[in-house]
Amino acid sequence: MVSRVIPVDPFDLVVFGATGDLAQRKILPALFRRYCAGQIPKGTRIIGAARTAYSTEGFHQALSENLTQVLAADSYDPEELAGFLQILSYIPIDGNGEAGWPELNRRLSGAAPDRVRVFYFSVGPGLFGPLAERLHSYGLTNGATRIVVEKPFGHDLASARALNRILASHFEEGQIYRIDHYLGKETVQNLMAVRFGNMLFEPLWNSQYVDHIQITVAETVGVAGREDYYDRSGAMRDMMQNHLMQLLCLIAMEPPAKFDPDAVRDEKLKVIRALDPVEPYHIVRGQYNAAPGRAGATCDGGEDLNYRETVQDQRSSTESYIALKAHISNWRWAGTPFYLRTGKRLKARSSVINVLFKDAPHSIFGEEAGRHANHLKIRLQPNEGITLSVTIKEPGPGGMRLMDVPLDMSFAEALGPKGVDPADAYERLIMDVVRGNQTLFMRGDEVEAAWAWTDPIIAGWQARGDVPKPYEGGSTGPGDADLLMRRDNREWRGINP
């Protein structure tokens, strides 16, 4: 199997916040990999823009040093890097002032009026408005202009609406690309292929056959380096409201009429609007402590063994872990619970969706054969792939004994060493912006609907004065999360690497 590179016409792309962590760690390396793959054509212009007073040569040197840390040394050669740097320049710019904008206007001048022009806002939401205003006041936009905005898309419903109004005052909805890197993962996109491309699954994808669904996004890192942001947000705002919500939508949505951006997003919006309010006893919040026997040590993400010490607030009630039970009130999913959980400083980095099917209504093999049910496991990271557990006879002459065996497809193994090299999510999403494909990006009404569901949950625990349950770093989370499942005679599928 060979990965196809879909060509695009030459384009202009300006990365605001080009010296920041996200741009250096994800955006610029993604563009470089697309250049190495032959997808960025000659004539393309990429411009880094930030407050840092770099020259273009100084920016090149800093980026070259960074790429050696981010990318494997054998994944590119020096000639490719030299070619990429030729199309990359840098402009010191003030997002809140006027410095640098005339120079940006000059750099972008002379292009055809229909040339695609992408402005990537790799900055805090507070700069979205000033940047948008200056793009228009300096005449930097055209009919093919697109802007890319990173999360957080607001802090609550009111701020999300205000942010959407700011963007809408300068750009059409079709020009705004709200990026969620989870939607660019290969396996996340395969959710739609598995569901809607296989007759095997879609007829069974409903409450009649599915017992329940679990969505887990577990991280081993703590909050070091993001203390200020995270302590104002917590796991609910940082992960549940966007990443896990999007996974839930893709799992639960109805088949769209066609694979079209608005058709797909219309169906996702219906899922969010069909979500029931979550009862307080269906919510578990946690906050990590030091791992046993590791006091004073460091771990993934830095010296953040204790959440409150990391954020320097011994009274912080911000959750680093949340689990909840959700219901979708529509014909397809009525009565089928969805269990969602995400947390920091857990035992393994693992993002997985588990679809647990119901037992067969009647077993012809007797009680000694046990109870067996099919289980579809979709691994998003690491080791992206899909596993389907099926029931077979246990080998041997000892009678009819049943056992479950996995039908496992790991992408790396199935495609082989000469197969498709799975692109980073940012590579795919950035090129979708250039092509004008919004399928994997969130629409404004979708963001607002997610906050409309989230806000009452947060307001509820604040009004009750709920305090997160402590859990040990390196564990699977607070014990109350296990009780949440046991009350329904179910259990979490393990957080495994």
Coordinates of C-alpha atoms in Angstrom, one line a residue:
M1 CA 0.0 0.0 0.0
V2 CA 1.4 3.4 -1.0
S3 CA 0.3 6.7 0.5
R4 CA -1.1 9.1 -2.1
V5 CA 0.1 12.7 -2.1
I6 CA -2.7 15.0 -3.3
P7 CA -1.1 18.0 -4.9
V8 CA -2.1 21.6 -4.1
D9 CA -1.4 24.8 -5.9
P10 CA 1.2 27.2 -4.5
F11 CA -0.2 29.1 -1.4
D12 CA 0.8 31.6 1.2
L13 CA 0.8 30.7 4.9
V14 CA 1.5 33.0 7.8
V15 CA 2.0 31.5 11.3
F16 CA 1.4 34.0 14.0
G17 CA 3.2 33.0 17.2
A18 CA 5.8 31.2 15.2
T19 CA 8.4 31.2 18.0
G20 CA 5.9 29.6 20.5
D21 CA 5.9 26.0 21.7
L22 CA 3.0 24.8 19.5
A23 CA 4.5 26.3 16.3
Q24 CA 7.9 24.9 17.0
R25 CA 6.8 21.5 18.2
K26 CA 3.9 20.8 15.8
I27 CA 3.0 23.4 13.1
L28 CA 6.4 24.0 11.5
P29 CA 7.6 20.4 11.7
A30 CA 4.3 19.3 10.1
L31 CA 4.8 21.8 7.2
F32 CA 8.4 20.5 6.8
R33 CA 7.2 16.9 6.6
R34 CA 4.6 17.8 4.0
Y35 CA 7.4 19.6 2.1
C36 CA 9.6 16.4 2.3
A37 CA 6.6 14.4 1.1
G38 CA 6.4 16.6 -2.0
Q39 CA 3.0 18.1 -1.1
I40 CA 4.1 21.7 -0.8
P41 CA 4.9 23.0 -4.3
K42 CA 7.4 25.5 -5.6
G43 CA 6.2 29.0 -5.3
T44 CA 4.7 28.5 -1.8
R45 CA 5.6 31.1 0.8
I46 CA 5.6 30.4 4.5
I47 CA 6.1 33.3 6.9
G48 CA 6.7 33.1 10.6
A49 CA 5.5 36.1 12.6
A50 CA 6.0 36.8 16.3
R51 CA 7.2 39.5 18.7
T52 CA 10.7 37.9 19.0
A53 CA 13.2 40.1 17.2
Y54 CA 14.7 37.4 14.9
S55 CA 16.1 38.0 11.5
T56 CA 15.0 35.4 8.9
E57 CA 18.5 33.8 9.2
G58 CA 18.2 33.7 13.0
F59 CA 14.8 32.1 12.8
H60 CA 16.2 29.5 10.3
Q61 CA 18.9 28.6 12.8
A62 CA 16.6 28.3 15.7
L63 CA 14.1 26.2 13.7
S64 CA 16.9 23.9 12.3
E65 CA 18.0 23.2 15.9
N66 CA 14.5 22.5 17.0
L67 CA 13.8 20.1 14.1
T68 CA 16.7 18.0 15.1
Q69 CA 15.0 17.5 18.5
V70 CA 11.5 17.0 17.2
L71 CA 12.1 14.8 14.2
A72 CA 14.2 11.7 13.8
A73 CA 17.6 12.4 12.3
D74 CA 17.0 9.7 9.6
S75 CA 13.6 11.1 8.6
Y76 CA 15.0 13.8 6.3
D77 CA 18.3 14.9 4.7
P78 CA 20.0 18.3 4.8
E79 CA 19.1 19.2 1.2
E80 CA 15.4 18.9 2.1
L81 CA 15.8 21.2 5.1
A82 CA 17.7 23.7 2.9
G83 CA 14.9 23.6 0.4
F84 CA 12.3 24.2 3.0
L85 CA 14.1 27.1 4.5
Q86 CA 14.2 28.8 1.1
I87 CA 10.4 29.2 1.2
L88 CA 10.3 30.2 4.9
S89 CA 10.9 33.7 6.1
Y90 CA 10.3 35.6 9.3
I91 CA 8.8 39.0 10.3
P92 CA 8.9 40.5 13.8
I93 CA 5.3 41.7 14.4
D94 CA 3.2 43.2 17.1
G95 CA -0.3 41.6 17.2
N96 CA -1.6 44.5 19.3
G97 CA 0.2 47.3 17.5
E98 CA 1.3 48.4 14.1
A99 CA 4.9 47.2 14.0
G100 CA 5.7 44.6 11.3
W101 CA 2.3 44.9 9.4
P102 CA 3.5 47.0 6.5
E103 CA 6.4 44.6 6.0
L104 CA 3.9 41.6 6.0
N105 CA 1.8 43.4 3.4
R106 CA 4.8 43.9 1.2
R107 CA 5.9 40.3 1.5
L108 CA 2.5 39.1 0.5
S109 CA 2.0 41.5 -2.4
G110 CA 2.1 40.6 -6.0
A111 CA 0.2 37.3 -5.7
A112 CA -2.8 36.4 -7.8
P113 CA -6.1 37.6 -6.3
D114 CA -7.4 34.0 -6.0
R115 CA -4.2 32.6 -4.4
V116 CA -5.0 30.7 -1.2
R117 CA -3.8 32.7 1.8
V118 CA -3.8 31.0 5.3
F119 CA -3.3 32.8 8.5
Y120 CA -2.6 30.5 11.4
F121 CA -3.4 32.0 14.8
S122 CA -1.1 30.0 17.0
V123 CA -1.7 32.6 19.8
G124 CA -3.9 33.1 22.8
P125 CA -7.6 33.9 22.1
G126 CA -7.1 37.4 23.4
L127 CA -5.1 38.2 20.1
F128 CA -7.7 36.7 17.7
G129 CA -9.6 40.0 17.5
P130 CA -6.6 42.3 17.1
L131 CA -5.1 40.0 14.5
A132 CA -8.3 39.8 12.5
E133 CA -8.8 43.6 12.6
R134 CA -5.3 44.3 11.3
L135 CA -5.5 41.7 8.6
H136 CA -8.5 43.6 7.2
S137 CA -7.2 47.1 7.9
Y138 CA -4.0 46.4 6.0
G139 CA -5.8 44.7 3.1
L140 CA -4.2 41.3 3.7
T141 CA -7.3 39.2 3.0
N142 CA -8.8 38.0 -0.2
G143 CA -11.6 35.7 -1.3
A144 CA -9.4 32.7 -0.7
T145 CA -8.3 33.7 2.8
R146 CA -8.6 31.2 5.6
I147 CA -7.8 31.6 9.3
V148 CA -6.9 28.7 11.7
V149 CA -7.7 29.2 15.4
E150 CA -6.5 26.9 18.1
K151 CA -8.4 25.9 21.3
P152 CA -9.5 27.0 23.8
F153 CA -12.6 28.2 21.9
G154 CA -13.7 30.2 24.9
H155 CA -13.9 29.4 28.6
D156 CA -17.7 29.0 28.7
L157 CA -20.7 29.6 26.5
A158 CA -20.7 33.4 26.9
S159 CA -17.0 33.7 26.0
A160 CA -17.4 31.2 23.1
R161 CA -20.2 33.3 21.7
A162 CA -18.2 36.5 22.1
L163 CA -15.2 34.8 20.3
N164 CA -17.4 33.7 17.5
R165 CA -18.9 37.2 17.1
I166 CA -15.4 38.7 16.9
L167 CA -14.3 36.2 14.1
A168 CA -17.6 36.5 12.3
S169 CA -17.3 40.3 12.1
H170 CA -14.2 39.9 9.9
F171 CA -14.6 36.4 8.2
E172 CA -17.3 34.2 6.9
E173 CA -17.9 30.9 8.7
G174 CA -16.5 29.1 5.7
Q175 CA -13.2 30.9 6.2
I176 CA -12.8 29.9 9.9
Y177 CA -11.0 26.6 10.7
R178 CA -11.3 25.8 14.4
I179 CA -8.7 23.1 14.8
D180 CA -8.9 20.1 17.1
H181 CA -5.8 17.9 16.5
Y182 CA -7.6 14.8 17.7
L183 CA -9.8 14.9 14.6
G184 CA -6.7 14.6 12.4
K185 CA -5.6 11.3 13.8
E186 CA -5.7 8.4 11.4
T187 CA -7.7 6.2 13.6
V188 CA -10.3 8.9 14.5
Q189 CA -11.0 9.3 10.8
N190 CA -11.2 5.5 10.5
L191 CA -14.2 5.7 12.9
M192 CA -16.3 6.9 10.0
A193 CA -14.8 4.4 7.6
V194 CA -15.4 1.5 10.0
R195 CA -19.0 2.6 10.7
F196 CA -20.2 3.8 7.3
G197 CA -17.9 1.7 5.0
N198 CA -18.7 -1.7 6.4
M199 CA -22.1 -3.4 6.3
L200 CA -20.8 -5.6 9.2
F201 CA -21.0 -2.8 11.8
E202 CA -23.6 -0.2 11.0
P203 CA -26.7 -2.4 11.4
L204 CA -25.5 -3.3 14.9
W205 CA -24.5 0.3 15.9
N206 CA -27.4 1.0 18.2
S207 CA -28.9 0.4 21.6
Q208 CA -30.4 -2.9 20.6
Y209 CA -27.0 -4.5 20.2
V210 CA -24.5 -2.2 22.0
D211 CA -24.4 -2.6 25.8
H212 CA -22.3 0.5 26.4
I213 CA -19.4 2.5 25.1
Q214 CA -16.3 3.7 26.9
I215 CA -14.1 6.6 25.7
T216 CA -10.7 7.0 27.5
V217 CA -8.0 9.6 27.0
A218 CA -5.3 9.0 29.6
E219 CA -2.0 10.9 29.9
T220 CA 1.1 10.2 31.9
V221 CA 2.2 13.8 32.0
G222 CA 1.1 16.3 34.6
V223 CA 0.4 20.0 34.2
A224 CA 4.0 21.3 34.6
G225 CA 4.5 24.0 32.0
R226 CA 0.8 24.7 31.7
E227 CA 0.1 25.5 35.3
D228 CA -1.6 28.9 34.9
Y229 CA -3.8 27.8 32.0
Y230 CA -4.7 24.4 33.4
D231 CA -5.7 25.6 36.9
R232 CA -8.2 28.0 35.3
S233 CA -9.6 25.3 33.1
G234 CA -9.3 21.8 34.5
A235 CA -9.9 18.5 32.7
M236 CA -13.5 19.3 31.9
R237 CA -12.7 22.4 29.9
D238 CA -9.3 21.3 28.6
M239 CA -10.3 17.8 27.3
M240 CA -13.9 16.7 27.9
Q241 CA -15.6 19.7 26.3
N242 CA -13.7 19.4 23.0
H243 CA -11.5 16.3 22.4
L244 CA -13.8 13.7 24.1
M245 CA -16.9 15.4 22.9
Q246 CA -15.7 15.1 19.3
L247 CA -15.0 11.4 19.7
L248 CA -18.4 10.9 21.2
C249 CA -20.0 12.7 18.2
L250 CA -18.2 10.6 15.7
I251 CA -19.1 7.4 17.5
A252 CA -22.8 8.3 18.0
M253 CA -23.7 10.4 15.0
E254 CA -26.2 9.3 12.3
P255 CA -24.9 8.6 8.8
P256 CA -24.6 11.9 6.9
A257 CA -26.1 12.1 3.5
K258 CA -22.7 12.5 2.0
F259 CA -19.1 13.0 3.1
D260 CA -19.4 16.7 3.1
P261 CA -18.2 19.2 5.7
D262 CA -21.6 20.6 6.6
A263 CA -23.4 17.3 6.3
V264 CA -20.9 15.7 8.8
R265 CA -21.0 18.6 11.2
D266 CA -24.8 18.8 11.1
E267 CA -25.0 15.2 12.4
K268 CA -22.4 15.9 15.1
L269 CA -24.4 18.9 16.2
K270 CA -27.5 16.7 16.6
V271 CA -25.6 14.4 19.0
I272 CA -24.5 17.3 21.2
R273 CA -28.0 18.7 21.3
A274 CA -29.4 15.3 22.2
L275 CA -27.2 14.8 25.2
D276 CA -29.0 14.7 28.5
P277 CA -27.9 16.8 31.5
V278 CA -25.5 14.7 33.7
E279 CA -26.6 13.9 37.2
P280 CA -24.2 14.7 40.0
Y281 CA -23.8 11.1 41.0
H282 CA -22.7 10.3 37.5
I283 CA -19.6 12.6 37.7
V284 CA -16.2 11.8 39.3
R285 CA -13.5 14.4 39.6
G286 CA -10.0 13.7 40.8
Q287 CA -6.7 15.5 41.5
Y288 CA -3.4 13.7 41.4
N289 CA -1.0 13.3 44.3
A290 CA 2.6 12.1 44.3
A291 CA 3.3 8.6 43.1
P292 CA 4.1 6.2 46.0
G293 CA 7.7 6.2 46.9
R294 CA 8.6 8.9 44.4
A295 CA 8.4 12.1 46.5
G296 CA 10.9 14.6 45.2
A297 CA 11.5 12.7 42.0
T298 CA 10.6 13.9 38.5
C299 CA 8.3 12.3 36.1
D300 CA 6.9 12.7 32.6
G301 CA 6.3 16.4 32.1
G302 CA 8.6 17.6 34.8
E303 CA 8.4 18.0 38.6
D304 CA 4.7 17.7 38.9
L305 CA 4.2 14.8 41.3
N306 CA 1.6 16.7 43.3
Y307 CA -1.0 18.8 41.5
R308 CA -1.4 21.5 44.1
E309 CA 2.4 22.0 44.5
T310 CA 2.7 22.3 40.8
V311 CA 0.1 25.1 40.5
Q312 CA 1.3 26.6 43.8
D313 CA -2.1 26.6 45.4
Q314 CA -2.7 24.2 48.3
R315 CA -6.5 24.9 48.1
S316 CA -6.9 24.4 44.4
S317 CA -10.2 22.5 43.6
T318 CA -9.4 22.1 39.9
E319 CA -9.7 18.6 38.6
S320 CA -6.9 16.8 36.7
Y321 CA -9.2 13.9 36.2
I322 CA -12.9 13.5 35.3
A323 CA -15.1 10.6 34.5
L324 CA -18.8 10.8 33.8
K325 CA -21.7 8.8 32.5
A326 CA -23.7 10.4 29.6
H327 CA -26.9 9.5 27.8
I328 CA -28.1 10.5 24.3
S329 CA -31.8 10.9 24.0
N330 CA -32.5 9.7 20.5
W331 CA -33.9 6.6 18.8
R332 CA -30.5 5.1 18.1
W333 CA -29.0 5.3 21.6
A334 CA -31.8 5.6 24.1
G335 CA -30.8 3.5 27.1
T336 CA -27.2 3.0 26.1
P337 CA -24.7 4.7 28.5
F338 CA -21.5 6.4 27.3
Y339 CA -18.7 6.4 29.9
L340 CA -16.1 9.1 29.3
R341 CA -12.9 9.6 31.3
T342 CA -9.7 11.6 30.9
G343 CA -6.9 12.4 33.3
K344 CA -3.3 13.5 33.9
R345 CA -0.6 11.5 35.6
L346 CA -2.2 8.1 34.9
K347 CA -0.4 4.8 34.6
A348 CA -0.1 4.9 30.8
R349 CA -0.6 7.1 27.8
S350 CA -3.6 5.7 26.1
S351 CA -6.5 7.0 24.0
V352 CA -9.0 4.3 23.2
I353 CA -12.7 3.8 22.4
N354 CA -14.3 0.5 23.6
V355 CA -17.6 -0.6 22.1
L356 CA -19.0 -3.4 24.2
F357 CA -21.8 -5.4 22.6
K358 CA -24.5 -7.2 24.4
D359 CA -24.4 -10.9 25.3
A360 CA -26.1 -13.3 22.9
P361 CA -29.8 -13.4 24.0
H362 CA -29.6 -17.2 24.6
S363 CA -26.6 -19.5 24.9
I364 CA -26.9 -23.0 23.5
F365 CA -23.7 -24.1 25.1
G366 CA -24.7 -24.3 28.7
E367 CA -23.5 -22.4 31.8
E368 CA -20.1 -24.1 31.8
A369 CA -19.2 -22.3 28.5
G370 CA -19.5 -18.9 30.2
R371 CA -20.9 -15.7 28.9
H372 CA -19.2 -14.0 26.0
A373 CA -19.8 -10.8 24.2
N374 CA -18.1 -9.1 21.3
H375 CA -15.8 -6.1 21.9
L376 CA -14.6 -3.6 19.4
K377 CA -11.5 -1.7 20.6
I378 CA -10.3 1.4 18.6
R379 CA -6.9 2.5 19.6
L380 CA -6.1 6.2 18.9
Q381 CA -2.7 6.3 20.5
P382 CA -0.2 4.8 20.9
N383 CA 0.0 2.0 18.3
E384 CA -3.1 3.1 16.3
G385 CA -5.3 0.2 15.3
I386 CA -8.5 -1.7 15.7
T387 CA -9.2 -4.9 17.6
L388 CA -12.4 -7.0 17.4
S389 CA -12.9 -9.6 20.0
V390 CA -14.8 -12.7 18.8
T391 CA -15.9 -15.9 20.5
I392 CA -14.5 -19.3 19.3
K393 CA -14.2 -22.8 20.7
E394 CA -11.2 -23.3 22.9
P395 CA -8.9 -25.9 21.2
G396 CA -8.7 -29.4 22.6
P397 CA -10.9 -32.4 23.1
G398 CA -12.4 -31.4 26.4
G399 CA -15.9 -30.5 25.2
M400 CA -17.4 -27.2 24.0
R401 CA -15.5 -24.6 25.9
L402 CA -15.6 -21.0 24.6
M403 CA -12.9 -18.4 24.6
D404 CA -12.5 -14.9 23.2
V405 CA -9.8 -14.1 20.7
P406 CA -8.8 -10.8 19.1
L407 CA -8.8 -10.0 15.4
D408 CA -6.1 -7.3 15.6
M409 CA -5.2 -4.8 13.0
S410 CA -2.3 -2.6 14.0
F411 CA -1.7 0.0 11.3
A412 CA 2.0 -0.2 11.5
E413 CA 1.9 -4.0 11.1
A414 CA -0.9 -4.2 8.6
L415 CA 0.6 -1.6 6.3
G416 CA 4.2 -2.9 6.7
P417 CA 7.5 -1.1 6.6
K418 CA 6.9 0.1 3.0
G419 CA 3.3 1.1 3.6
V420 CA 1.7 4.3 4.7
D421 CA 3.7 6.4 7.1
P422 CA 0.9 7.8 9.2
A423 CA 1.0 11.5 9.0
D424 CA 0.9 13.6 12.1
A425 CA -2.6 15.1 12.7
Y426 CA -1.3 18.6 12.1
E427 CA 0.0 17.6 8.7
R428 CA -3.4 16.4 7.6
L429 CA -5.3 19.3 9.1
I430 CA -3.1 22.0 7.7
M431 CA -3.3 20.6 4.2
D432 CA -7.1 20.3 4.6
V433 CA -7.1 24.1 5.3
V434 CA -5.1 24.7 2.2
R435 CA -7.6 22.6 0.2
G436 CA -10.6 24.3 1.8
N437 CA -11.9 21.1 3.4
Q438 CA -13.7 21.8 6.7
T439 CA -14.9 18.3 7.4
L440 CA -12.5 17.8 10.4
F441 CA -12.9 21.2 11.8
M442 CA -15.5 22.4 14.3
R443 CA -18.2 24.9 13.3
G444 CA -19.2 27.8 15.5
D445 CA -22.7 26.4 16.5
E446 CA -21.0 23.1 17.3
V447 CA -18.6 24.8 19.8
E448 CA -21.5 26.7 21.4
A449 CA -23.6 23.6 21.8
A450 CA -20.8 21.8 23.5
W451 CA -20.4 24.7 26.0
A452 CA -24.2 24.8 26.5
W453 CA -24.0 21.1 27.7
T454 CA -20.7 21.6 29.7
D455 CA -21.5 24.9 31.6
P456 CA -24.3 23.4 33.8
I457 CA -22.1 20.5 34.8
I458 CA -19.4 22.9 36.0
A459 CA -21.8 25.2 37.6
G460 CA -23.4 22.3 39.5
W461 CA -20.2 21.1 41.2
Q462 CA -19.2 24.7 41.9
A463 CA -22.5 25.4 43.6
R464 CA -22.2 22.1 45.6
G465 CA -18.7 22.9 46.7
D466 CA -17.4 19.5 45.4
V467 CA -13.8 18.8 46.0
P468 CA -11.8 16.5 43.6
K469 CA -11.0 13.1 45.0
P470 CA -7.2 12.5 45.4
Y471 CA -5.6 9.7 43.4
E472 CA -2.0 8.5 43.2
G473 CA 0.2 9.5 40.3
G474 CA 0.8 6.5 38.0
S475 CA -2.6 4.9 38.9
T476 CA -5.8 4.6 36.9
G477 CA -7.5 7.4 38.7
P478 CA -9.7 7.8 41.8
G479 CA -11.4 4.8 43.2
D480 CA -14.8 6.5 42.8
A481 CA -14.5 6.2 39.1
D482 CA -14.5 2.4 39.5
L483 CA -17.6 2.7 41.7
L484 CA -19.3 4.6 38.9
M485 CA -19.0 1.5 36.7
R486 CA -19.6 -1.1 39.4
R487 CA -23.0 0.5 40.2
D488 CA -24.0 -0.6 36.7
N489 CA -22.3 -4.1 37.0
R490 CA -19.6 -2.9 34.6
E491 CA -15.9 -2.2 34.7
W492 CA -13.5 0.1 32.9
R493 CA -11.4 -1.5 30.3
G494 CA -7.8 -1.1 31.4
I495 CA -5.6 1.9 30.7
N496 CA -2.8 0.1 28.9
P497 CA 0.1 1.3 26.8

